[in-house]
Amino acid sequence: MLIEMLIDLTLACGVVLLSCLSLSAQRVFTAIVLYVSLGLLTTMIWARLNAWDVAIAEAAIGAGLTGALLLVAWRRLCDETAAQPEA
Amino acid sequence: MFTKLEFRKREANRRELPPFAVYALGFVVIVLSVALMFSVVVSGKAAPKLAGLAAEKLEASGVENPVTAVLLNFRSYDTLLEIAVLLIVAIAVLPARSSNAAGVAHFCSADKQDVLNPVLAALLRWLVPLAILVGGYLLWTGAYSPGGAFQAGAVIAGAGVALSLAGRHEFLWHTTAARIVINLGLFVFIAVALSNALLTGTTLQYPVDYAGMLILVVEIAATVSIAAILLLLFTELKAMVDAPREGRQ
């Protein structure tokens, strides 16, 4: 009981902490990595809530594919800033 | 379509709102969040009405997993519209360029001259079939336990992302095969709905005896389309990144 409570509290605090870190990250890449970690932590929370369907969807779409899309978009941002140096 | 999107710098963002407005907005958001949390605590335990209803009628749905039963039988209209929304997204990002490789028009074509790193090639040889197998398993197991079309589609799209990132394979979205794959999910869903309308008089109300089979057919088609559309999103974004790079070099 106590251990379960401890796990849940850690997960809840971790999600809030990760979302704050992800939003306030100075570099875009750091923000993306933190966002993907946030997705994985959310997956664990859904699993703790016994919502396995949502957990699988969150892991596959929320953390996996969204992460890949964000990373490709990040590469495009890098290209644009490299091509057009700030005036 | 997304070429006009610009990434604004933090400073530019900050300058648009006066500091007072930022703090006021933050305050409103915090008050609303606390009120929302408070309302959940105050309202107590909600009567599990819908969950009970779904569990009660589970036998008539043709599947044993309540989530799948709700998604593809009791509320299948929602799922139908979801797949339609995905298709609209796919149409929005479909490449406008026409085929430059005349003659060969396979959906997934490999550049034979491009030699992959042997370690990467060996990894892909295992990873891609494994991902497709896991996708198929998630699809099949969706009838009994957690899983389903969206999850399976996402895992299979992941296999495509790995292939695309390795750089040897290219997905040609202007081919007829690609168009068929993208449209298959919605097409089969609508076909099932219409044939149901003719047989039972109500769209999407499956006859109890065939419900399980119909759900499986719809889910297989939906999985194929979802995987293709998610992969399309990735490869098109990647193509936009690669195109200016090749032009500059």
Coordinates of C-alpha atoms in Angstrom, one line a residue:
Chain A
M1 CA 0.0 0.0 0.0
L2 CA 2.7 2.5 1.1
I3 CA 5.0 1.4 -1.8
E4 CA 2.1 1.9 -4.3
M5 CA 1.4 5.3 -2.9
L6 CA 5.1 6.2 -3.2
I7 CA 5.2 5.0 -6.8
D8 CA 2.1 7.0 -7.7
L9 CA 3.4 10.2 -6.0
T10 CA 6.7 9.9 -7.8
L11 CA 4.9 9.5 -11.1
A12 CA 2.6 12.4 -10.5
C13 CA 5.4 14.7 -9.4
G14 CA 7.6 13.5 -12.2
V15 CA 5.0 14.4 -14.8
V16 CA 4.5 17.9 -13.5
L17 CA 8.3 18.4 -13.2
L18 CA 9.0 17.1 -16.7
S19 CA 6.3 19.2 -18.3
C20 CA 7.7 22.3 -16.6
L21 CA 11.2 21.4 -17.7
S22 CA 10.0 20.7 -21.2
L23 CA 8.2 24.0 -21.5
S24 CA 11.1 26.1 -20.0
A25 CA 13.9 24.4 -21.9
Q26 CA 16.2 26.8 -23.6
R27 CA 17.1 24.5 -26.5
V28 CA 14.5 23.0 -28.7
F29 CA 16.2 19.6 -28.8
T30 CA 16.2 19.4 -25.0
A31 CA 12.5 20.3 -25.0
I32 CA 11.8 17.5 -27.5
V33 CA 13.7 14.9 -25.5
L34 CA 11.9 16.0 -22.3
Y35 CA 8.6 15.8 -24.1
V36 CA 9.2 12.3 -25.2
S37 CA 10.2 11.3 -21.6
L38 CA 7.0 13.0 -20.4
G39 CA 5.1 10.7 -22.9
L40 CA 6.8 7.6 -21.5
L41 CA 6.0 8.7 -17.9
T42 CA 2.4 9.3 -18.9
T43 CA 2.3 5.8 -20.3
M44 CA 3.3 4.4 -16.9
I45 CA 0.6 6.5 -15.3
W46 CA -2.0 5.0 -17.7
A47 CA -0.7 1.6 -16.9
R48 CA -1.0 2.3 -13.2
L49 CA -4.6 3.3 -13.8
N50 CA -5.2 -0.1 -15.5
A51 CA -6.0 1.7 -18.8
W52 CA -3.7 -0.5 -20.9
D53 CA -5.3 0.5 -24.2
V54 CA -4.5 4.1 -23.6
A55 CA -1.1 3.2 -22.3
I56 CA -0.2 1.3 -25.5
A57 CA -1.5 4.2 -27.7
E58 CA 0.4 6.8 -25.7
A59 CA 3.6 4.9 -25.9
A60 CA 3.3 4.2 -29.7
I61 CA 1.8 7.5 -30.9
G62 CA 2.4 10.0 -28.1
A63 CA 6.0 9.2 -27.3
G64 CA 7.2 7.3 -30.3
L65 CA 5.8 8.8 -33.5
T66 CA 5.2 12.3 -32.2
G67 CA 8.8 12.3 -31.0
A68 CA 10.0 11.3 -34.5
L69 CA 7.9 14.0 -36.1
L70 CA 9.2 16.6 -33.6
L71 CA 12.8 15.6 -34.2
V72 CA 12.4 15.9 -38.0
A73 CA 10.7 19.3 -37.6
W74 CA 13.6 20.3 -35.3
R75 CA 16.1 19.4 -38.0
R76 CA 14.2 21.6 -40.4
L77 CA 14.3 24.5 -37.9
C78 CA 18.1 24.0 -37.6
D79 CA 18.4 24.2 -41.4
E80 CA 16.5 27.4 -41.6
T81 CA 18.4 29.1 -39.0
A82 CA 21.7 28.0 -40.6
A83 CA 20.5 29.1 -44.1
Q84 CA 19.2 32.5 -43.0
P85 CA 21.5 34.0 -40.3
E86 CA 19.7 36.6 -38.2
A87 CA 19.9 40.0 -39.7
Chain B
M1 CA 1.7 23.3 -47.0
F2 CA 3.7 23.9 -43.9
T3 CA 6.5 25.9 -45.7
K4 CA 5.1 29.2 -44.4
L5 CA 5.4 28.1 -40.8
E6 CA 7.9 30.2 -38.9
F7 CA 9.6 29.5 -35.7
R8 CA 9.5 32.6 -33.6
K9 CA 12.2 33.5 -31.2
R10 CA 11.5 33.7 -27.5
E11 CA 12.2 37.4 -27.4
A12 CA 9.7 38.1 -30.1
N13 CA 7.1 36.1 -28.2
R14 CA 7.8 38.0 -25.1
R15 CA 7.5 41.3 -26.7
E16 CA 4.0 40.7 -27.9
L17 CA 2.3 40.5 -24.5
P18 CA 2.8 43.0 -21.7
P19 CA 4.0 41.4 -18.5
F20 CA 0.8 42.3 -16.8
A21 CA -1.2 40.2 -19.3
V22 CA 1.2 37.2 -18.9
Y23 CA 0.7 37.2 -15.1
A24 CA -3.1 37.7 -15.5
L25 CA -3.4 34.8 -17.9
G26 CA -1.2 32.6 -15.6
F27 CA -3.5 33.5 -12.7
V28 CA -6.6 32.7 -14.7
V29 CA -5.2 29.3 -15.8
I30 CA -4.2 28.4 -12.2
V31 CA -7.6 29.4 -10.8
L32 CA -9.4 27.4 -13.5
S33 CA -7.1 24.3 -12.9
V34 CA -7.7 24.4 -9.1
A35 CA -11.4 24.9 -9.6
L36 CA -11.4 21.9 -11.9
M37 CA -9.5 19.7 -9.4
F38 CA -11.8 20.9 -6.7
S39 CA -14.9 20.1 -8.7
V40 CA -13.7 16.5 -9.2
V41 CA -13.0 16.1 -5.5
V42 CA -16.4 17.6 -4.5
S43 CA -18.6 15.7 -7.0
G44 CA -17.5 12.4 -5.5
K45 CA -17.7 9.1 -7.2
A46 CA -19.6 9.3 -10.4
A47 CA -22.0 6.5 -11.1
P48 CA -20.3 4.2 -13.6
K49 CA -23.3 4.2 -15.9
L50 CA -21.8 3.9 -19.3
A51 CA -19.1 1.4 -18.2
G52 CA -21.9 -0.8 -16.7
L53 CA -24.0 -0.5 -19.9
A54 CA -21.0 -1.5 -22.1
A55 CA -20.1 -4.4 -19.8
E56 CA -23.8 -5.6 -19.8
K57 CA -24.0 -5.6 -23.6
L58 CA -20.5 -7.0 -24.2
E59 CA -21.8 -10.3 -25.4
A60 CA -23.7 -8.7 -28.3
S61 CA -20.7 -6.8 -29.5
G62 CA -18.8 -9.8 -31.0
V63 CA -15.6 -9.0 -29.1
E64 CA -14.4 -9.6 -25.5
N65 CA -12.5 -6.4 -24.9
P66 CA -14.9 -3.6 -23.7
V67 CA -12.7 -0.9 -25.2
T68 CA -12.8 -2.4 -28.6
A69 CA -16.5 -3.1 -28.2
V70 CA -17.2 0.6 -27.5
L71 CA -14.8 1.9 -30.2
L72 CA -15.9 -0.4 -33.0
N73 CA -19.4 -1.4 -32.2
F74 CA -21.3 0.7 -29.7
R75 CA -19.7 4.0 -30.8
S76 CA -18.3 3.1 -34.2
Y77 CA -19.6 6.3 -35.7
D78 CA -17.0 8.2 -33.8
T79 CA -14.3 5.9 -35.0
L80 CA -15.5 6.2 -38.6
L81 CA -15.2 10.0 -38.4
E82 CA -11.8 9.7 -36.7
I83 CA -10.5 7.7 -39.7
A84 CA -12.1 10.3 -42.0
V85 CA -10.2 13.1 -40.2
L86 CA -7.0 11.1 -40.6
L87 CA -7.6 10.8 -44.3
I88 CA -8.2 14.6 -44.6
V89 CA -4.8 15.1 -42.8
A90 CA -3.2 12.7 -45.3
I91 CA -4.7 14.6 -48.3
A92 CA -3.4 17.9 -46.8
V93 CA 0.2 16.7 -46.7
L94 CA 0.2 14.5 -49.8
P95 CA 3.1 15.6 -52.0
A96 CA 2.1 17.6 -55.1
R97 CA 5.2 16.6 -57.1
S98 CA 4.7 14.1 -59.8
S99 CA 6.7 11.0 -60.4
N100 CA 10.3 11.6 -61.6
A101 CA 11.1 7.9 -61.9
A102 CA 9.1 6.8 -64.9
G103 CA 8.4 3.2 -65.4
V104 CA 9.0 1.7 -61.9
A105 CA 6.3 2.8 -59.5
H106 CA 6.4 0.6 -56.5
F107 CA 5.0 2.0 -53.3
C108 CA 8.2 1.2 -51.4
S109 CA 11.2 1.3 -53.6
A110 CA 14.8 0.7 -52.6
D111 CA 17.9 2.3 -54.1
K112 CA 20.0 -0.7 -55.0
Q113 CA 23.2 1.3 -55.3
D114 CA 23.0 2.8 -51.9
V115 CA 25.0 0.4 -49.6
L116 CA 23.8 0.4 -46.0
N117 CA 26.0 0.1 -43.0
P118 CA 26.1 -3.7 -42.4
V119 CA 25.2 -3.3 -38.7
L120 CA 22.2 -1.1 -39.6
A121 CA 21.1 -3.5 -42.4
A122 CA 21.2 -6.4 -40.0
L123 CA 19.3 -4.5 -37.4
L124 CA 16.6 -3.5 -39.9
R125 CA 16.3 -7.0 -41.2
W126 CA 15.2 -8.0 -37.7
L127 CA 13.5 -4.9 -36.5
V128 CA 11.1 -4.2 -39.4
P129 CA 9.5 -7.7 -39.6
L130 CA 9.4 -7.8 -35.8
A131 CA 7.5 -4.5 -35.7
I132 CA 5.0 -5.7 -38.3
L133 CA 4.5 -8.9 -36.3
V134 CA 3.9 -6.9 -33.1
G135 CA 1.5 -4.7 -35.0
G136 CA -0.4 -7.7 -36.3
Y137 CA -0.4 -9.2 -32.8
L138 CA -1.8 -5.9 -31.3
L139 CA -4.5 -5.9 -34.0
W140 CA -5.5 -9.5 -33.4
T141 CA -5.4 -9.3 -29.6
G142 CA -7.6 -6.2 -29.6
A143 CA -10.6 -8.4 -29.6
Y144 CA -9.7 -10.0 -26.3
S145 CA -7.4 -7.7 -24.4
P146 CA -5.8 -4.2 -24.8
G147 CA -4.7 -3.4 -28.3
G148 CA -6.4 -2.4 -31.5
A149 CA -6.1 -0.7 -34.8
F150 CA -4.6 2.6 -33.7
Q151 CA -1.8 1.0 -31.7
A152 CA -1.1 -1.6 -34.3
G153 CA -1.0 1.1 -37.0
A154 CA 1.4 3.2 -35.0
V155 CA 3.8 0.3 -34.4
I156 CA 3.8 -0.6 -38.1
A157 CA 4.3 3.1 -39.0
G158 CA 7.3 2.9 -36.7
A159 CA 8.8 0.2 -38.9
G160 CA 8.4 2.5 -41.9
V161 CA 10.0 5.3 -40.0
A162 CA 13.0 3.1 -39.3
L163 CA 13.3 2.1 -43.0
S164 CA 12.9 5.7 -44.1
L165 CA 15.6 6.9 -41.6
A166 CA 18.1 4.2 -42.8
G167 CA 17.9 6.0 -46.1
R168 CA 17.9 3.2 -48.6
H169 CA 14.2 2.9 -49.0
E170 CA 11.8 5.5 -50.3
F171 CA 8.1 5.6 -50.1
L172 CA 6.4 7.0 -53.2
W173 CA 3.1 8.5 -52.2
H174 CA 2.0 9.4 -55.8
T175 CA 1.7 5.8 -56.8
T176 CA -1.7 4.2 -57.1
A177 CA -0.8 1.6 -54.5
A178 CA -0.2 4.3 -51.9
R179 CA -3.5 6.0 -52.7
I180 CA -5.3 2.7 -52.3
V181 CA -3.6 2.0 -49.0
I182 CA -4.4 5.4 -47.6
N183 CA -8.1 5.2 -48.6
L184 CA -8.6 1.6 -47.7
G185 CA -9.6 2.1 -44.0
L186 CA -12.4 4.6 -44.6
F187 CA -13.6 2.8 -47.8
V188 CA -14.0 -0.6 -46.0
F189 CA -15.6 1.1 -43.0
I190 CA -18.2 2.9 -45.2
A191 CA -18.7 -0.3 -47.3
V192 CA -19.5 -2.2 -44.1
A193 CA -21.8 0.5 -42.8
L194 CA -23.7 0.6 -46.1
S195 CA -24.0 -3.1 -46.4
N196 CA -25.3 -3.1 -42.8
A197 CA -27.8 -0.5 -43.8
L198 CA -29.1 -2.7 -46.6
L199 CA -29.2 -5.9 -44.5
T200 CA -30.4 -4.7 -41.1
G201 CA -31.8 -1.3 -41.9
T202 CA -29.5 0.6 -39.5
T203 CA -26.0 1.7 -40.4
L204 CA -23.2 0.4 -38.2
Q205 CA -25.5 -1.9 -36.2
Y206 CA -23.8 -5.2 -36.8
P207 CA -25.8 -8.4 -36.7
V208 CA -24.7 -10.2 -33.5
D209 CA -23.6 -13.4 -35.3
Y210 CA -21.2 -11.6 -37.7
A211 CA -20.2 -8.7 -35.4
G212 CA -16.8 -10.1 -34.5
M213 CA -15.8 -10.8 -38.1
L214 CA -17.0 -7.4 -39.3
I215 CA -15.0 -5.6 -36.6
L216 CA -11.9 -7.6 -37.5
V217 CA -12.3 -6.7 -41.2
V218 CA -12.8 -3.0 -40.4
E219 CA -9.9 -3.0 -38.0
I220 CA -7.5 -4.7 -40.5
A221 CA -8.3 -2.1 -43.1
A222 CA -8.1 0.8 -40.6
T223 CA -4.7 -0.5 -39.4
V224 CA -3.2 -0.4 -42.9
S225 CA -4.5 3.1 -43.5
I226 CA -3.5 4.5 -40.1
A227 CA 0.0 3.1 -40.5
A228 CA 0.3 4.5 -44.0
I229 CA -1.0 8.0 -43.0
L230 CA 1.3 8.2 -39.9
L231 CA 4.2 7.2 -42.1
L232 CA 3.2 9.7 -44.7
L233 CA 3.3 12.5 -42.2
F234 CA 6.9 11.5 -41.2
T235 CA 8.3 11.0 -44.7
E236 CA 6.8 14.2 -46.1
L237 CA 8.3 16.2 -43.2
K238 CA 11.6 14.4 -43.8
A239 CA 11.5 15.1 -47.5
M240 CA 11.0 18.9 -46.8
V241 CA 14.1 18.7 -44.6
D242 CA 16.2 16.8 -47.2
A243 CA 15.2 18.8 -50.3
P244 CA 17.0 22.1 -49.5
R245 CA 20.0 20.2 -48.1
E246 CA 20.5 18.4 -51.4
G247 CA 20.0 21.6 -53.3
R248 CA 22.7 23.4 -51.3
Q249 CA 25.4 20.8 -51.6

